[in-house]
Coordinates of C-alpha atoms in Angstrom, one line a residue:
Chain A
M1 CA -0.5 -28.5 -18.2
A2 CA -1.4 -27.8 -14.7
I3 CA 1.6 -28.2 -12.4
D4 CA 1.5 -31.0 -9.5
F5 CA 2.6 -28.8 -6.8
S6 CA 2.2 -31.4 -4.2
R7 CA 5.8 -33.0 -4.9
E8 CA 7.3 -29.4 -4.7
V9 CA 5.9 -28.1 -1.6
D10 CA 8.4 -30.0 0.7
Y11 CA 11.4 -28.8 -1.4
V12 CA 10.3 -25.3 -1.5
A13 CA 9.4 -24.9 2.0
R14 CA 12.6 -25.9 3.0
L15 CA 14.4 -23.7 0.7
A16 CA 12.0 -20.6 2.3
R17 CA 12.7 -22.1 5.8
L18 CA 9.3 -22.6 6.3
T19 CA 7.9 -25.1 8.7
L20 CA 4.2 -26.1 7.3
E21 CA 1.7 -28.4 9.0
P22 CA 0.5 -31.4 6.9
A23 CA -2.8 -29.5 6.4
E24 CA -1.3 -26.5 5.5
K25 CA 0.9 -28.0 2.8
E26 CA -2.2 -29.8 1.4
R27 CA -3.9 -26.7 0.9
M28 CA -1.2 -24.8 -0.3
A29 CA -0.4 -27.4 -3.1
G30 CA -3.8 -26.7 -4.8
Q31 CA -3.5 -23.0 -4.3
L32 CA 0.0 -22.7 -5.7
S33 CA -0.9 -24.7 -8.7
D34 CA -3.9 -22.4 -9.3
I35 CA -1.9 -19.2 -9.0
L36 CA 1.3 -20.4 -11.2
D37 CA -1.1 -21.8 -13.7
T38 CA -2.3 -18.2 -14.2
A39 CA 1.2 -16.7 -13.8
R40 CA 2.4 -18.9 -16.2
R41 CA 0.5 -17.4 -19.1
I42 CA 3.1 -14.8 -19.5
Q43 CA 5.4 -17.5 -21.0
E44 CA 3.0 -17.0 -24.2
L45 CA 4.7 -13.5 -24.9
D46 CA 7.9 -13.5 -27.1
T47 CA 10.2 -11.6 -25.1
S48 CA 13.7 -12.8 -27.0
A49 CA 14.8 -9.1 -27.7
V50 CA 13.3 -7.5 -24.7
E51 CA 15.5 -6.3 -21.7
P52 CA 13.9 -6.7 -18.2
T53 CA 12.6 -3.7 -16.0
S54 CA 14.2 -3.3 -12.7
H55 CA 13.7 0.6 -12.3
V56 CA 10.9 2.2 -14.0
V57 CA 12.6 5.7 -14.1
D58 CA 16.0 5.6 -16.0
M59 CA 18.5 6.8 -13.5
P60 CA 22.2 6.1 -13.1
A61 CA 23.6 3.9 -10.2
V62 CA 23.3 6.1 -7.1
L63 CA 26.5 6.4 -5.1
R64 CA 27.7 8.4 -1.8
D65 CA 30.7 9.6 -0.9
D66 CA 32.8 7.0 0.8
Q67 CA 32.9 8.3 4.3
T68 CA 32.1 6.9 7.6
R69 CA 29.1 8.1 9.3
P70 CA 27.7 7.5 12.7
S71 CA 25.5 4.2 13.0
L72 CA 22.7 3.4 15.6
I73 CA 23.9 3.1 19.0
L74 CA 24.4 -0.7 20.0
S75 CA 21.6 -0.6 22.7
R76 CA 19.0 0.5 20.0
V77 CA 20.0 -2.1 17.7
L78 CA 20.0 -5.0 20.4
Q79 CA 16.6 -3.4 21.7
N80 CA 14.3 -6.0 19.7
A81 CA 16.4 -9.0 19.9
P82 CA 14.2 -11.9 21.2
R83 CA 17.5 -13.4 22.9
R84 CA 21.0 -11.6 23.4
Q85 CA 23.9 -11.9 25.6
K86 CA 26.0 -8.7 26.4
E87 CA 26.3 -7.3 23.1
Y88 CA 25.6 -10.1 21.0
F89 CA 22.5 -11.8 19.3
R90 CA 22.1 -15.2 20.8
V91 CA 21.1 -18.0 18.6
P92 CA 21.1 -22.0 19.1
S93 CA 24.1 -23.9 18.0
I94 CA 24.9 -23.6 14.5
I95 CA 27.7 -26.6 14.3
R96 CA 26.9 -29.8 15.8
T97 CA 29.7 -30.8 18.8
D98 CA 28.3 -34.3 19.3
P99 CA 29.6 -36.8 17.1
D100 CA 26.6 -39.2 15.8
Chain B
M1 CA -20.2 21.5 11.4
K2 CA -18.1 19.3 13.5
L3 CA -14.3 19.5 13.4
Y4 CA -14.1 15.8 12.8
E5 CA -16.2 16.3 9.6
Q6 CA -13.9 18.7 7.8
T7 CA -11.3 18.3 5.2
A8 CA -7.8 18.7 6.0
S9 CA -7.6 21.9 3.9
S10 CA -10.4 23.5 5.6
L11 CA -9.1 22.5 9.2
S12 CA -5.7 24.0 7.8
Q13 CA -7.7 27.2 6.9
L14 CA -9.4 27.4 10.4
L15 CA -6.0 27.0 12.0
Q16 CA -4.3 29.2 10.1
N17 CA -6.7 31.9 11.0
K18 CA -6.5 30.8 14.6
E19 CA -10.4 30.1 14.5
V20 CA -9.6 26.7 16.3
S21 CA -6.6 25.3 18.0
S22 CA -4.5 22.2 17.2
V23 CA -5.6 20.8 20.4
E24 CA -9.3 21.3 19.8
V25 CA -9.0 19.5 16.5
V26 CA -7.1 16.7 18.1
L27 CA -9.8 16.3 20.7
S28 CA -12.4 16.2 18.2
F29 CA -11.0 13.4 16.1
L30 CA -9.9 11.5 19.5
D31 CA -13.7 11.6 20.6
R32 CA -14.8 10.4 16.9
I33 CA -12.2 7.5 17.4
E34 CA -13.7 6.5 20.7
L35 CA -17.2 6.5 19.3
I36 CA -16.6 4.8 15.9
E37 CA -13.4 2.6 16.4
P38 CA -15.2 -0.3 18.2
Y39 CA -17.4 -1.0 15.2
V40 CA -14.7 -0.6 12.4
K41 CA -11.3 -1.6 14.0
A42 CA -9.3 0.7 11.7
F43 CA -6.0 1.2 14.1
I44 CA -3.5 -1.3 15.4
T45 CA -2.0 1.3 17.9
H46 CA -3.6 4.5 19.2
T47 CA -1.1 7.4 20.2
P48 CA -3.6 10.1 21.7
A49 CA -0.9 11.4 24.1
M50 CA 1.6 11.8 21.1
A51 CA -1.1 13.6 19.1
L52 CA -1.9 15.9 22.0
E53 CA 1.7 17.0 22.7
T54 CA 2.4 17.5 18.9
A55 CA -0.9 19.7 18.7
S56 CA -0.2 21.9 21.8
V57 CA 3.6 22.4 20.5
V58 CA 2.1 23.6 17.3
D59 CA -0.1 25.9 18.9
S60 CA 2.1 27.5 20.9
R61 CA 4.6 28.1 18.2
R62 CA 1.6 29.4 15.9
S63 CA 0.5 31.6 18.7
G64 CA 4.0 32.8 19.0
G65 CA 3.9 34.2 15.4
E66 CA 6.1 31.6 13.8
E67 CA 5.2 30.8 10.2
L68 CA 4.1 27.0 10.0
H69 CA 3.5 24.4 7.3
P70 CA -0.1 24.9 6.1
L71 CA -0.9 21.3 7.4
A72 CA 0.8 22.1 10.8
G73 CA -1.8 21.0 13.4
V74 CA -3.9 19.0 10.9
P75 CA -3.9 15.2 12.5
I76 CA -2.9 12.1 10.8
A77 CA -3.3 8.3 10.6
V78 CA -0.2 6.1 9.3
K79 CA -0.1 2.4 7.7
D80 CA 1.2 0.1 10.3
N81 CA 4.1 -0.8 8.2
I82 CA 5.6 2.7 8.0
S83 CA 8.4 2.8 10.8
T84 CA 8.0 5.1 13.7
R85 CA 10.8 5.4 16.1
G86 CA 10.1 4.3 19.7
L87 CA 6.3 3.6 18.4
R88 CA 5.4 -0.4 17.8
T89 CA 5.2 -0.9 14.0
T90 CA 3.8 -4.4 13.4
C91 CA 3.0 -4.8 9.6
A92 CA -0.4 -6.5 11.3
S93 CA 2.1 -9.6 11.6
K94 CA 2.5 -11.7 14.7
I95 CA 6.1 -11.6 13.8
L96 CA 6.7 -8.3 14.4
E97 CA 4.0 -7.8 17.1
N98 CA 6.2 -6.2 19.8
Y99 CA 8.7 -4.7 17.2
I100 CA 9.8 -1.2 18.1
P101 CA 11.6 0.5 15.4
P102 CA 15.0 2.3 16.3
Y103 CA 14.6 4.9 13.7
D104 CA 11.8 7.1 11.8
A105 CA 10.9 6.5 8.2
T106 CA 11.7 9.5 6.0
V107 CA 7.9 10.4 5.7
I108 CA 7.6 10.3 9.4
E109 CA 10.3 12.9 9.7
S110 CA 8.7 14.8 7.0
L111 CA 5.5 14.9 8.9
K112 CA 7.0 15.7 12.2
T113 CA 9.0 18.6 10.7
A114 CA 5.6 19.8 9.1
G115 CA 3.9 19.5 12.5
L116 CA 0.9 17.0 11.8
P117 CA -0.1 15.2 15.2
L118 CA -0.2 11.3 14.7
L119 CA -3.3 9.7 15.8
G120 CA -2.3 6.2 15.4
K121 CA -1.0 3.2 13.2
T122 CA -3.5 1.7 11.0
N123 CA -4.7 -1.9 10.3
M124 CA -3.6 -3.5 7.1
D125 CA -3.1 -6.9 5.5
E126 CA -0.1 -8.7 6.9
F127 CA 2.9 -7.0 5.4
A128 CA 0.7 -5.4 2.8
M129 CA -0.2 -8.7 1.2
G130 CA -4.1 -8.7 0.5
S131 CA -6.9 -6.8 -0.7
S132 CA -9.3 -6.9 2.1
T133 CA -7.7 -6.4 5.4
E134 CA -8.8 -9.6 6.5
N135 CA -5.1 -10.9 6.4
S136 CA -4.4 -8.8 9.4
A137 CA -3.0 -11.2 12.0
F138 CA -5.1 -9.0 14.8
Y139 CA -8.6 -8.5 13.3
P140 CA -10.3 -7.5 9.9
T141 CA -11.4 -4.1 9.7
R142 CA -14.8 -3.2 8.5
N143 CA -16.2 -1.0 5.6
P144 CA -18.3 1.7 7.2
W145 CA -20.7 1.8 4.3
D146 CA -21.8 -1.9 5.3
L147 CA -20.2 -3.3 8.4
E148 CA -20.5 -6.8 6.7
R149 CA -18.1 -5.8 3.7
V150 CA -14.4 -5.3 3.7
P151 CA -12.9 -2.0 3.2
G152 CA -10.5 -3.5 0.7
G153 CA -6.7 -3.4 1.2
S154 CA -4.1 -3.5 1.9
S155 CA -4.5 -0.2 3.3
G156 CA -8.0 -0.7 4.8
G157 CA -7.3 0.8 8.1
S158 CA -6.1 4.0 6.7
A159 CA -9.1 4.1 4.4
V160 CA -11.8 3.5 7.0
A161 CA -10.1 5.9 9.3
V162 CA -10.4 8.9 6.9
S163 CA -14.0 7.7 5.7
T164 CA -15.4 7.5 9.1
G165 CA -13.9 11.0 10.2
M166 CA -11.5 9.2 12.8
T167 CA -8.8 11.3 10.9
P168 CA -8.8 14.0 8.1
L169 CA -5.6 12.2 6.4
A170 CA -3.7 9.0 6.3
L171 CA -0.9 7.5 4.7
G172 CA -1.1 4.2 3.0
S173 CA 1.4 2.2 0.8
D174 CA 0.6 0.8 -2.6
T175 CA 2.5 -2.1 -4.2
G176 CA -0.2 -3.5 -6.8
G177 CA -3.2 -1.6 -5.5
S178 CA -3.1 -1.2 -2.0
I179 CA -4.0 2.5 -1.7
R180 CA -6.4 2.8 -4.7
Q181 CA -8.4 -0.3 -4.2
P182 CA -9.4 0.6 -0.5
A183 CA -9.9 4.3 -1.5
S184 CA -12.5 3.1 -4.1
L185 CA -14.0 0.8 -1.7
C186 CA -14.5 3.4 0.8
G187 CA -15.3 6.4 -1.4
L188 CA -12.0 8.2 -1.1
T189 CA -9.3 9.9 -3.1
G190 CA -6.2 7.7 -3.1
L191 CA -3.1 8.4 -4.6
R192 CA -0.2 6.1 -5.8
P193 CA 2.7 8.5 -7.0
T194 CA 5.1 7.5 -9.4
Y195 CA 7.7 5.0 -8.2
G196 CA 10.5 6.9 -6.7
R197 CA 8.5 10.1 -6.0
V198 CA 8.3 9.5 -2.2
S199 CA 11.0 7.9 -0.2
R200 CA 10.6 4.5 1.0
Y201 CA 13.1 4.7 3.7
G202 CA 11.5 3.1 6.6
L203 CA 8.6 1.6 4.8
I204 CA 8.9 -2.0 5.8
A205 CA 9.8 -3.9 2.5
F206 CA 7.3 -5.9 0.7
A207 CA 8.5 -5.9 -2.9
S208 CA 11.0 -3.3 -3.4
S209 CA 10.5 -2.5 -7.1
L210 CA 6.9 -1.8 -6.7
D211 CA 6.2 -0.5 -3.2
Q212 CA 5.2 3.4 -2.9
I213 CA 3.9 5.4 0.0
G214 CA 0.9 7.8 -0.9
P215 CA -1.9 9.7 0.8
L216 CA -5.8 8.8 1.2
S217 CA -8.0 11.7 1.9
L218 CA -11.5 12.8 1.3
T219 CA -10.5 15.4 -1.5
A220 CA -7.9 15.9 -4.2
R221 CA -6.9 19.2 -2.4
D222 CA -6.1 17.2 0.9
S223 CA -4.0 14.7 -1.1
A224 CA -2.2 17.6 -2.8
M225 CA -1.3 19.2 0.4
L226 CA -0.3 15.8 1.6
M227 CA 1.9 15.2 -1.2
N228 CA 3.8 18.6 -0.7
V229 CA 4.9 17.0 2.6
I230 CA 6.0 13.8 1.6
A231 CA 7.2 14.0 -2.0
G232 CA 11.0 14.7 -2.6
H233 CA 14.7 13.2 -2.9
D234 CA 16.2 11.2 -0.3
P235 CA 19.7 10.1 0.1
L236 CA 18.5 7.2 2.5
D237 CA 16.5 5.6 -0.6
S238 CA 18.8 5.1 -3.6
T239 CA 15.7 4.5 -5.8
A240 CA 14.0 8.0 -4.9
V241 CA 14.4 10.4 -7.8
S242 CA 15.7 13.9 -7.7
E243 CA 13.4 15.2 -10.1
A244 CA 12.2 18.7 -8.6
V245 CA 8.9 18.7 -6.4
P246 CA 6.1 20.9 -7.8
D247 CA 3.6 22.6 -5.6
Y248 CA 0.9 20.0 -6.0
T249 CA -1.9 22.4 -5.0
A250 CA -0.9 25.1 -7.6
H251 CA -3.0 24.0 -10.7
L252 CA -5.9 22.1 -8.9
E253 CA -8.5 24.7 -10.4
D254 CA -7.4 24.7 -14.0
G255 CA -10.0 22.5 -15.2
V256 CA -10.0 19.9 -17.7
K257 CA -10.4 21.9 -21.0
K258 CA -8.0 20.3 -24.0
L259 CA -7.1 17.4 -21.8
R260 CA -6.6 14.3 -23.7
I261 CA -8.6 11.5 -22.0
G262 CA -8.3 7.9 -23.0
V263 CA -10.6 5.3 -21.8
I264 CA -8.9 1.7 -21.4
K265 CA -10.9 -0.5 -22.9
Q266 CA -9.9 -3.3 -20.6
N267 CA -10.8 -1.5 -17.5
V268 CA -14.5 -1.2 -18.6
A269 CA -14.9 -4.5 -19.2
T270 CA -17.7 -6.5 -19.8
G271 CA -17.1 -8.9 -16.8
F272 CA -17.2 -5.8 -14.5
D273 CA -20.2 -4.6 -12.2
P274 CA -22.3 -2.9 -14.8
E275 CA -23.0 0.0 -12.4
I276 CA -19.3 0.8 -12.1
T277 CA -18.7 0.8 -16.0
A278 CA -21.9 3.2 -16.2
A279 CA -20.5 5.5 -13.3
V280 CA -17.0 5.6 -15.3
M281 CA -18.7 6.3 -18.6
K282 CA -20.9 9.2 -17.0
T283 CA -17.8 10.5 -15.4
V284 CA -16.0 10.6 -18.8
T285 CA -19.0 12.3 -20.5
L286 CA -18.6 15.2 -17.7
F287 CA -15.0 15.5 -18.7
K288 CA -16.0 15.7 -22.5
D289 CA -18.9 18.1 -21.8
H290 CA -16.0 20.4 -20.2
G291 CA -13.7 20.6 -23.1
A292 CA -11.6 17.4 -22.7
E293 CA -11.0 15.2 -25.7
V294 CA -12.2 11.9 -25.1
D295 CA -11.3 8.5 -27.2
E296 CA -10.6 4.9 -26.5
V297 CA -7.5 3.1 -25.7
S298 CA -6.4 -0.6 -25.6
L299 CA -3.5 -1.8 -23.3
P300 CA -3.3 -5.3 -24.6
L301 CA -0.9 -6.5 -22.2
T302 CA -3.3 -5.7 -19.2
D303 CA -4.1 -9.5 -19.6
Y304 CA -0.7 -10.6 -18.5
G305 CA -0.3 -8.0 -15.8
L306 CA -1.5 -10.1 -13.3
G307 CA 0.7 -13.1 -14.1
A308 CA 3.7 -10.6 -14.1
Y309 CA 2.8 -9.1 -10.9
Y310 CA 2.0 -12.7 -8.8
L311 CA 5.9 -13.7 -9.9
I312 CA 7.5 -10.3 -9.4
A313 CA 5.9 -9.3 -6.1
P314 CA 6.2 -12.7 -4.3
S315 CA 9.6 -13.2 -5.5
E316 CA 11.0 -10.0 -4.2
A317 CA 8.7 -10.6 -1.0
S318 CA 10.4 -13.9 -0.5
S319 CA 13.8 -12.2 -0.5
N320 CA 12.8 -9.3 1.6
L321 CA 11.1 -11.5 4.2
G322 CA 14.0 -13.7 4.7
R323 CA 15.3 -11.1 7.4
Y324 CA 12.5 -12.4 9.7
D325 CA 14.5 -15.3 11.6
G326 CA 13.9 -14.6 15.0
V327 CA 17.4 -13.5 15.6
R328 CA 17.6 -9.7 15.6
Y329 CA 14.2 -8.8 15.9
G330 CA 10.4 -10.1 16.2
Y331 CA 9.2 -13.3 17.3
N332 CA 11.1 -16.3 18.0
H333 CA 9.7 -19.9 18.3
G334 CA 12.9 -21.5 19.6
G335 CA 14.4 -24.6 18.5
D336 CA 17.6 -26.6 19.3
N337 CA 19.2 -25.8 16.3
I338 CA 19.5 -23.0 14.0
E339 CA 17.7 -24.2 11.1
T340 CA 14.6 -25.6 13.1
M341 CA 14.7 -22.2 14.8
F342 CA 14.6 -20.3 11.7
S343 CA 11.9 -22.8 10.1
A344 CA 9.7 -22.8 13.1
T345 CA 9.6 -19.1 14.0
R346 CA 8.5 -18.4 10.3
G347 CA 6.1 -21.2 10.2
K348 CA 4.3 -19.9 13.2
G349 CA 5.2 -16.2 12.7
F350 CA 3.9 -15.7 9.3
G351 CA 0.0 -15.9 8.3
A352 CA -1.5 -18.1 5.5
E353 CA -1.0 -15.4 2.7
V354 CA 2.3 -14.3 3.6
K355 CA 3.5 -17.9 3.6
R356 CA 1.6 -18.5 0.2
R357 CA 3.7 -15.8 -1.3
I358 CA 6.9 -16.7 0.0
M359 CA 6.4 -20.0 -1.4
I360 CA 5.5 -19.0 -4.6
G361 CA 8.4 -16.4 -4.6
T362 CA 11.0 -19.0 -3.4
Y363 CA 9.8 -21.2 -6.2
A364 CA 10.1 -18.7 -8.9
L365 CA 13.7 -17.6 -7.9
S366 CA 14.8 -21.2 -7.5
A367 CA 17.6 -23.0 -9.7
G368 CA 16.0 -23.9 -13.2
Y369 CA 12.9 -21.7 -12.8
Y370 CA 14.3 -18.3 -12.8
D371 CA 14.4 -17.5 -16.3
A372 CA 11.2 -18.8 -17.1
Y373 CA 9.4 -17.0 -14.4
Y374 CA 11.2 -13.9 -12.8
L375 CA 13.2 -13.1 -15.5
Q376 CA 10.3 -13.5 -18.3
A377 CA 8.2 -11.4 -15.7
M378 CA 10.8 -8.5 -15.5
K379 CA 10.7 -8.8 -19.4
V380 CA 6.9 -8.7 -19.8
R381 CA 7.2 -5.5 -17.3
T382 CA 9.1 -3.7 -20.2
L383 CA 6.5 -4.8 -22.6
I384 CA 3.6 -3.2 -20.3
R385 CA 5.9 -0.1 -20.0
R386 CA 5.9 0.1 -23.8
D387 CA 2.1 -0.1 -23.8
Y388 CA 1.7 2.9 -21.5
E389 CA 4.5 4.9 -23.5
A390 CA 2.6 4.6 -26.7
A391 CA -0.5 5.4 -25.0
F392 CA 0.6 8.5 -23.4
R393 CA 1.8 9.6 -26.8
R394 CA -1.8 10.2 -27.6
F395 CA -3.4 10.8 -23.9
D396 CA -2.6 12.9 -21.1
I397 CA -4.6 10.6 -18.4
L398 CA -6.1 7.1 -19.1
V399 CA -9.0 6.3 -17.2
G400 CA -11.1 2.9 -16.1
A401 CA -12.8 1.5 -13.1
T402 CA -10.6 1.2 -9.9
T403 CA -12.1 -2.2 -9.1
P404 CA -14.5 -4.5 -11.1
T405 CA -16.9 -4.8 -8.2
P406 CA -17.9 -2.6 -5.3
A407 CA -16.9 -3.7 -1.8
F408 CA -17.4 -7.6 -1.2
K409 CA -18.6 -9.4 1.7
I410 CA -16.1 -10.2 4.5
G411 CA -15.2 -14.0 4.1
E412 CA -16.4 -14.1 0.4
K413 CA -12.9 -14.4 -1.0
I414 CA -10.6 -15.5 1.8
E415 CA -10.6 -19.1 0.7
D416 CA -9.8 -18.6 -3.0
P417 CA -6.6 -16.5 -3.2
L418 CA -6.8 -16.2 -7.0
Q419 CA -10.3 -14.4 -6.8
M420 CA -8.8 -12.2 -4.1
Y421 CA -5.9 -11.2 -6.6
L422 CA -8.4 -10.6 -9.3
S423 CA -10.0 -7.4 -7.1
D424 CA -6.6 -5.5 -8.1
V425 CA -6.6 -6.4 -11.6
C426 CA -7.1 -2.6 -12.8
N427 CA -4.6 -1.5 -10.4
I428 CA -1.7 -3.6 -11.2
T429 CA -0.3 -2.7 -14.7
D430 CA 0.0 0.8 -13.5
A431 CA 2.4 -0.3 -10.5
L432 CA 4.4 -2.4 -12.9
A433 CA 4.9 0.5 -15.1
G434 CA 5.7 2.7 -12.3
V435 CA 3.4 5.4 -13.2
P436 CA 1.1 7.7 -10.9
S437 CA -2.3 6.5 -10.4
L438 CA -5.4 7.9 -8.5
S439 CA -8.6 6.7 -7.7
V440 CA -11.2 9.2 -7.1
P441 CA -15.1 8.5 -6.3
C442 CA -17.4 8.3 -9.2
G443 CA -20.9 7.3 -7.7
I444 CA -22.7 5.2 -5.2
S445 CA -24.0 1.8 -6.3
S446 CA -27.8 0.9 -5.8
E447 CA -26.8 -0.8 -2.7
G448 CA -25.4 2.4 -1.3
L449 CA -21.8 1.3 -1.8
P450 CA -19.1 3.5 -3.3
L451 CA -17.7 3.3 -6.5
G452 CA -14.3 4.6 -8.0
M453 CA -12.7 5.7 -11.1
Q454 CA -9.2 5.3 -11.5
M455 CA -6.9 7.7 -13.3
T456 CA -3.2 7.3 -14.6
A457 CA -0.7 9.7 -16.1
S458 CA 2.8 9.4 -17.3
P459 CA 5.7 9.7 -14.7
F460 CA 5.7 12.6 -12.2
R461 CA 2.4 13.9 -13.5
E462 CA 0.6 13.6 -10.3
G463 CA -0.4 17.1 -10.5
L464 CA -2.7 16.3 -13.5
L465 CA -4.5 13.7 -11.8
L466 CA -5.3 15.7 -8.9
K467 CA -6.5 18.5 -11.2
A468 CA -8.8 16.2 -12.9
A469 CA -10.0 14.9 -9.4
C470 CA -10.5 18.2 -8.1
F471 CA -12.6 19.2 -11.3
L472 CA -14.8 16.1 -10.8
E473 CA -15.1 17.0 -7.1
Q474 CA -16.8 20.5 -7.9
K475 CA -18.7 19.0 -10.8
R476 CA -20.2 15.9 -9.9
D477 CA -23.6 15.1 -8.4
P478 CA -23.2 15.9 -4.8
V479 CA -22.6 12.4 -3.2
S480 CA -22.1 12.6 0.4
L481 CA -18.7 11.8 1.0
R482 CA -19.0 10.2 4.2
P483 CA -21.0 6.9 5.2
R484 CA -23.7 7.1 7.8
V485 CA -22.3 4.0 9.7
K486 CA -25.4 1.8 10.8
L487 CA -24.7 0.1 14.1
P488 CA -25.5 -3.6 14.7
E489 CA -27.5 -2.6 17.7
G490 CA -29.6 -0.1 15.9
G491 CA -29.3 3.6 15.0
E492 CA -26.6 5.1 13.0
V493 CA -23.5 7.5 13.4

């Protein structure tokens, strides 16, 4: 019944945008199998007639008036950016420009 | 008695009677920090200048005859996942090592308005994921009752700072036990409020449907006073409830007569350390001797709580932690295209436990698995709530052990995540049900380690828990609330 997680690790790591070292992957495969084996025990329970809980206190959706309000000033928004240029966050190229 | 040995409520009295100044109080705690901190490492950032500035403002306003909050001038330490404007907030993670929040959390604004000087930001498990404070990217925090043991986690720094007299009060956060478990392991009172009772605005998110901020203190009265500062509605947190906030100190002395107390069978279990079970049962007898009605109760879904929690919390974490990509804030590892930059930044910036949880959560939410894992866990959560609703028709308070064992050794569980997770087994179902839950000291083990009892009530009945805890403080065998810290080089402080 145990899930062999070693085949899933690369796929899930890519989905999560996580670079893992080979040793990390190996260790994690075993640990995740153990954890998921325990977690999967909840599948024994019959929940066919049960609604999921998201907020534990019953309350209506909270809305505020649709009015503009001042937001943080730009210098504060940008103060933690590791790379920036003028009023922008700077990132590496997103679209490849060289044909190959 | 030295100022740093006082509880928050007695400091409040001394300050209101103008027997001491807040600057004197803060200086006493700063001296204590200088002496103890090198041995326990409870803080990530110290803020002595800020604390003294707040203290002197409070002093001059008080001497000018202004009516101030009862806790004005009483210092506090805050877990380092609560945003403080202009002051580094790291979540004990390399990825946020240099992050300076541009705004204050709502609880920080409340502390500032009430006039509590901030002594510093406390150590924790990275992103509040852990039960020992060993997952801090910076250093582990040590348990002052035995420096070779963990203080619990994830709010381990907050617990140790209070227990050693480096601060009279602290704020922690509790997602699946992170206030109550360290409170238990360090001999303190720690309260997880009802979900939505305290604003989460500015609390750096781990699992949004579970996270709650709450107090750690030496006594129930101190926690009640701090709850009066932090509880309440907040338009900035759509999950914060608008229920009126009572004065949590009003009924502390009312006793436990006629209180219906249910002992949770699953939380005084046979696999637990027998000393803990014995200490809990002795405390229950004390309740009974003073007029409480006691019976046993079963919460049969407790066995499934761990499984539901370790799907829900990592799923929400994997989504919440998606924001750490090296673009807007935090560590950036570089890379020649956007995906390699994201992946390398996250791979190098997060520690092992955080990566494990992101992986579990990403898996549980991925195509084809959502219904079987996350959705099923959220349905099990409904069943767990029903378990509690049924129990609360018969009882006012449910009790059991806070932890299956006293504080464990540093390194003992770090290589075995599942064993580490099991140290929160008594705390998780309360969090899933969203109900208030408090840990109170109930004895000392034969090895000299604190033991804790957990008490749980229905939503918004924090006052009932604080009342029962206050009763125990007045009645139980006098156990020293604070450890003597045995220094490695000999001697104790």
